[in-house]
Every structure is written in C-alpha cells, then in structure tokens.
Short mmCIF file of C-alpha atoms and ligand atoms in Angstrom, two decimals:
data_model
loop_
_atom_site.label_atom_id
_atom_site.label_comp_id
_atom_site.label_asym_id
_atom_site.label_seq_id
_atom_site.Cartn_x
_atom_site.Cartn_y
_atom_site.Cartn_z
CA UNK A 1 23.81 -61.37 -17.64
CA UNK A 2 22.69 -62.47 -13.88
CA UNK A 3 25.51 -63.01 -11.47
CA UNK A 4 24.99 -64.50 -7.71
CA UNK A 5 26.94 -63.58 -4.98
CA UNK A 6 26.65 -65.93 -1.93
CA UNK A 7 27.11 -65.10 1.29
CA UNK A 8 29.34 -68.04 1.01
CA UNK A 9 32.35 -65.62 -0.68
CA UNK A 10 31.45 -62.57 1.24
CA UNK A 11 32.67 -63.80 4.51
CA UNK A 12 35.15 -65.30 2.30
CA UNK A 13 36.13 -61.68 1.47
CA UNK A 14 35.53 -60.81 5.22
CA UNK A 15 38.40 -62.74 6.36
CA UNK A 16 40.88 -62.78 4.05
CA UNK A 17 40.89 -58.49 4.34
CA UNK A 18 40.28 -59.72 8.07
CA UNK A 19 43.65 -61.04 8.11
CA UNK A 20 45.39 -58.54 6.74
CA UNK A 21 44.12 -56.87 10.19
CA UNK A 22 45.18 -58.77 12.18
CA UNK A 23 48.97 -59.05 10.31
CA UNK A 24 49.36 -55.52 10.43
CA UNK A 25 48.08 -54.54 14.21
CA UNK A 26 50.67 -57.58 15.33
CA UNK A 27 53.25 -55.42 13.24
CA UNK A 28 52.28 -52.69 15.54
CA UNK A 29 52.23 -55.00 18.59
CA UNK A 30 48.31 -53.33 18.83
CA UNK A 31 45.75 -55.95 20.55
CA UNK A 32 42.30 -55.30 19.70
CA UNK A 33 38.96 -56.28 21.12
CA UNK A 34 35.29 -55.93 19.46
CA UNK A 35 32.95 -55.36 21.52
CA UNK A 36 29.38 -57.13 20.83
CA UNK A 37 26.34 -57.14 21.67
CA UNK A 38 22.33 -55.63 21.59
CA UNK A 39 21.77 -51.42 21.38
CA UNK A 40 21.84 -50.54 25.02
CA UNK A 41 23.31 -53.06 26.62
CA UNK A 42 25.48 -50.54 27.94
CA UNK A 43 28.26 -50.96 24.97
CA UNK A 44 29.66 -47.47 25.61
CA UNK A 45 29.60 -46.74 28.98
CA UNK A 46 31.58 -49.32 29.07
CA UNK A 47 33.30 -48.16 27.69
CA UNK A 48 34.14 -44.65 29.07
CA UNK A 49 34.42 -46.27 32.47
CA UNK A 50 37.58 -48.69 31.28
CA UNK A 51 39.52 -45.99 29.75
CA UNK A 52 38.96 -44.23 32.72
CA UNK A 53 40.71 -47.39 34.38
CA UNK A 54 42.66 -48.16 31.82
CA UNK A 55 43.94 -45.18 30.20
CA UNK A 56 46.13 -44.54 32.07
CA UNK A 57 48.68 -47.28 31.87
CA UNK A 58 47.52 -47.86 28.56
CA UNK A 59 47.14 -46.34 24.60
CA UNK A 60 44.53 -47.08 23.75
CA UNK A 61 42.41 -46.42 20.06
CA UNK A 62 38.62 -46.56 19.70
CA UNK A 63 36.89 -47.46 17.01
CA UNK A 64 32.59 -46.85 16.75
CA UNK A 65 30.73 -47.99 14.76
CA UNK A 66 26.43 -46.99 13.96
CA UNK A 67 24.31 -47.14 11.26
CA UNK A 68 24.34 -43.26 11.81
CA UNK A 69 25.35 -39.99 14.14
CA UNK A 70 28.96 -39.75 16.20
CA UNK A 71 27.38 -39.53 19.01
CA UNK A 72 29.01 -42.31 21.08
CA UNK A 73 32.93 -41.53 19.06
CA UNK A 74 31.77 -37.49 20.01
CA UNK A 75 31.27 -39.69 24.08
CA UNK A 76 35.15 -41.37 23.51
CA UNK A 77 36.63 -37.97 22.21
CA UNK A 78 36.18 -36.09 25.14
CA UNK A 79 38.10 -39.02 27.17
CA UNK A 80 41.67 -37.27 24.74
CA UNK A 81 42.37 -40.37 22.79
CA UNK A 82 42.85 -41.74 19.29
CA UNK A 83 38.52 -42.06 17.89
CA UNK A 84 37.39 -42.84 14.94
CA UNK A 85 33.63 -42.92 13.66
CA UNK A 86 32.89 -45.56 11.22
CA UNK A 87 29.48 -44.74 9.60
CA UNK A 88 28.13 -47.82 8.35
CA UNK A 89 24.36 -45.99 6.13
CA UNK A 90 22.01 -49.03 7.38
CA UNK A 91 24.77 -51.71 7.42
CA UNK A 92 23.68 -54.07 10.63
CA UNK A 93 27.71 -55.18 11.21
CA UNK A 94 30.92 -53.65 11.06
CA UNK A 95 33.60 -55.46 8.55
CA UNK A 96 36.65 -56.01 8.07
CA UNK A 97 37.00 -53.75 4.72
CA UNK A 98 35.77 -50.53 7.12
CA UNK A 99 38.13 -51.28 10.19
CA UNK A 100 40.71 -52.08 8.34
CA UNK A 101 40.21 -47.84 6.62
CA UNK A 102 39.63 -46.83 10.61
CA UNK A 103 42.35 -48.43 11.19
CA UNK A 104 44.58 -46.27 8.22
CA UNK A 105 43.15 -43.53 10.15
CA UNK A 106 44.47 -44.26 14.02
CA UNK A 107 48.63 -43.55 15.25
CA UNK A 108 49.22 -47.45 15.69
CA UNK A 109 52.66 -47.20 16.76
CA UNK A 110 51.23 -44.50 19.62
CA UNK A 111 49.21 -47.86 20.91
CA UNK A 112 48.85 -50.96 23.01
CA UNK A 113 45.23 -51.83 22.71
CA UNK A 114 42.31 -50.86 20.30
CA UNK A 115 38.74 -51.05 21.54
CA UNK A 116 35.84 -51.72 18.29
CA UNK A 117 32.62 -50.94 19.42
CA UNK A 118 30.85 -52.59 16.87
CA UNK A 119 27.11 -51.83 15.22
CA UNK A 120 24.54 -52.41 18.37
CA UNK A 121 23.59 -55.99 17.25
CA UNK A 122 24.19 -59.56 19.33
CA UNK A 123 23.39 -60.88 15.75
CA UNK A 124 25.49 -60.85 12.43
CA UNK A 125 28.50 -58.83 13.70
CA UNK A 126 29.44 -62.21 14.98
CA UNK A 127 29.55 -63.94 11.67
CA UNK A 128 31.91 -60.61 10.52
CA UNK A 129 35.67 -61.10 11.77
CA UNK A 130 37.67 -57.74 11.62
CA UNK A 131 40.71 -58.84 12.45
CA UNK A 132 40.70 -58.71 16.09
CA UNK A 133 41.95 -60.85 18.97
CA UNK A 134 39.08 -61.36 20.82
CA UNK A 135 35.41 -60.90 20.76
CA UNK A 136 33.80 -59.60 23.44
CA UNK A 137 29.59 -60.29 24.94
CA UNK A 138 28.00 -57.71 26.42
CA UNK A 139 25.07 -58.23 27.38
CA UNK A 140 22.94 -56.54 30.34
CA UNK A 141 20.48 -58.20 32.75
CA UNK A 142 17.92 -56.09 31.90
CA UNK A 143 17.83 -58.25 28.25
CA UNK A 144 15.97 -61.62 29.64
CA UNK A 145 19.47 -64.49 31.38
CA UNK A 146 18.04 -67.07 28.50
CA UNK A 147 19.74 -64.20 25.40
CA UNK A 148 22.84 -67.08 25.92
CA UNK A 149 21.09 -70.01 24.60
CA UNK A 150 18.72 -67.64 22.30
CA UNK A 151 21.70 -65.84 20.50
CA UNK A 152 25.05 -68.82 20.87
CA UNK A 153 27.43 -67.87 17.71
CA UNK A 154 27.97 -64.79 19.53
CA UNK A 155 29.56 -66.59 22.86
CA UNK A 156 30.66 -69.45 20.59
CA UNK A 157 33.37 -66.39 19.45
CA UNK A 158 33.37 -64.75 22.52
CA UNK A 159 36.78 -64.94 25.14
CA UNK A 160 34.63 -63.37 27.75
CA UNK A 161 31.32 -61.09 28.68
CA UNK A 162 30.36 -58.36 30.25
CA UNK A 163 27.12 -59.14 32.09
CA UNK A 164 26.35 -55.40 32.23
CA UNK A 165 23.36 -53.00 34.81
CA UNK A 166 24.21 -55.39 37.74
CA UNK A 167 22.77 -52.67 40.27
CA UNK A 168 19.81 -52.61 37.76
CA UNK A 169 19.28 -56.42 39.03
CA UNK A 170 17.24 -56.31 41.41
CA UNK A 171 14.59 -54.91 39.29
CA UNK A 172 14.58 -58.04 37.05
CA UNK A 173 13.83 -62.08 37.31
CA UNK A 174 17.10 -62.12 35.66
CA UNK A 175 19.34 -65.15 37.47
CA UNK A 176 22.86 -64.58 36.83
CA UNK A 177 23.93 -67.78 38.12
CA UNK A 178 21.53 -69.85 35.39
CA UNK A 179 22.90 -67.80 32.84
CA UNK A 180 26.25 -68.62 33.47
CA UNK A 181 25.47 -71.88 33.89
CA UNK A 182 24.47 -71.72 30.49
CA UNK A 183 27.44 -69.43 29.33
CA UNK A 184 29.90 -72.04 30.06
CA UNK A 185 27.67 -74.62 28.53
CA UNK A 186 28.28 -72.61 25.38
CA UNK A 187 31.88 -72.11 25.47
CA UNK A 188 33.66 -73.46 28.63
CA UNK A 189 36.79 -70.87 27.46
CA UNK A 190 33.73 -67.98 28.73
CA UNK A 191 35.13 -65.25 31.44
CA UNK A 192 32.31 -63.72 32.27
CA UNK A 193 31.60 -60.56 34.55
CA UNK A 194 28.73 -59.15 35.66
CA UNK A 195 30.00 -55.72 36.21
CA UNK A 196 27.44 -52.13 36.75
CA UNK A 197 29.14 -49.59 34.70
CA UNK A 198 26.98 -47.04 36.54
CA UNK A 199 28.37 -48.21 39.80
CA UNK A 200 31.56 -49.76 38.87
CA UNK A 201 30.34 -52.65 41.31
CA UNK A 202 33.05 -54.96 39.80
CA UNK A 203 34.37 -53.20 37.23
CA UNK A 204 38.08 -53.64 38.24
CA UNK A 205 37.61 -57.83 37.37
CA UNK A 206 37.67 -57.28 33.44
CA UNK A 207 39.82 -53.83 33.29
CA UNK A 208 42.06 -56.46 34.88
CA UNK A 209 41.44 -58.91 32.27
CA UNK A 210 41.67 -56.54 29.77
CA UNK A 211 45.53 -55.89 31.60
CA UNK A 212 46.61 -59.43 31.36
CA UNK A 213 44.76 -59.94 28.29
CA UNK A 214 47.14 -57.86 26.31
CA UNK A 215 50.79 -58.51 28.05
CA UNK A 216 50.22 -62.51 27.22
MG1 MG B 1 26.69 -47.66 22.00
ZN1 ZN B 2 24.67 -57.70 9.79
#
C-alpha cells in the first residue's frame, strides 16, 4: 500500500503544534522571537550583543537550531542563561515539534523572552510556524540588496528586519535605501534596522524594539 503525505498535511500538523507552543508560552508570559537568516548573516553575533544589553533587564532563554554541532549554543552558554540546542540532523529548518521539546527543557516561568535562532536558511524556515510571536529576518549588507524581492516570503511574515554588518557597507555596493524601500513594498509594517553587531552601531534601536515588544 502506498501512502503519500502531502506537504500540505505536514504544514497543517505543524500549525497545530505551533498553536500549542504559543499557548504554553502565553501561559508562562514568555515572548518568543524566531530569528531567520542565511548562514553567515550574523544571527549568533547579533544574539550575543543583544544578550549583553537586554540581558541586564530581561530574563532571556535561547533555543539554538543547527544542522550539526553545538557551536552556537556554546557561544550563548557563556552568558550564563538557559540555552537548548536542537540538532536537526540534516533538516534545513526547525519545526514546531522540535521547539516543543526544547520548551520542555527551559525554565519558562523564570523567563520573559526566548530567542529562537533558526537553521541558517532564508527559504523554508519562513513556512514553519514554531509558535513564536514574531519572526525577525536577519540579513547582512554583504548578501546584496536584491534579497528581499528574491525571497519575499520571510519578509512578508516578519515583524522586523535587521540588516547586519553596516561596518562593511563601504566595501560593498549594498544600497540600504533601495533595500528598505523594497522591504516596505513587500510589507509596509516592517521595522527595519541597519546595525553592526561588530561595532555596536545602531544596536540600541533593535534592542529598544525588543524591549517594547515584550511590554506590548
Ligand atoms: Mg548562528
Ligand atoms: Zn527546510
């Protein structure tokens, strides 16, 4: 007997689990932010810088998604906060069931905010609701300003976009104004931040957005 499971069914199952995750987070008054971006966009460094500033007033936990290794989780662990690594063993995105298992490992009643660093990939993580409250796209100026129109889905669904590595702007032909205009064409409600996790430039704008979002 041949049974075919359609992508549609998998997404429906994922959506149910995501709603359950959101209920668990809401019951514990924890806000979850899902960071999505290509490999090398600087998601982990952004997270580290964010923890340094925001971690002083907000109780943060982290879920790290990677195909292999615990390298990113080890970087985060140095900040002395709860962190769970999910190894997807080849899968190119996190799904809601993986995140559910990670939530069981976190002291939710002691947290205000959870960052989920998704697997480095700009495509399918956008399709999988994890039960987060906000998706945030992380891109960098070295990736080129044409990415929003080429990968519109994530930007349609995101609440904010962090354009990272502004310190490298002068070495690229990246046009931030053009990029921002195109982002707002895709999604007029996007908050767009041009930052450098390396120099710290404008990071406070992003961190303030996170703080305001927790309060809301
Ligand atoms: Mg990373
Ligand atoms: Zn995938």
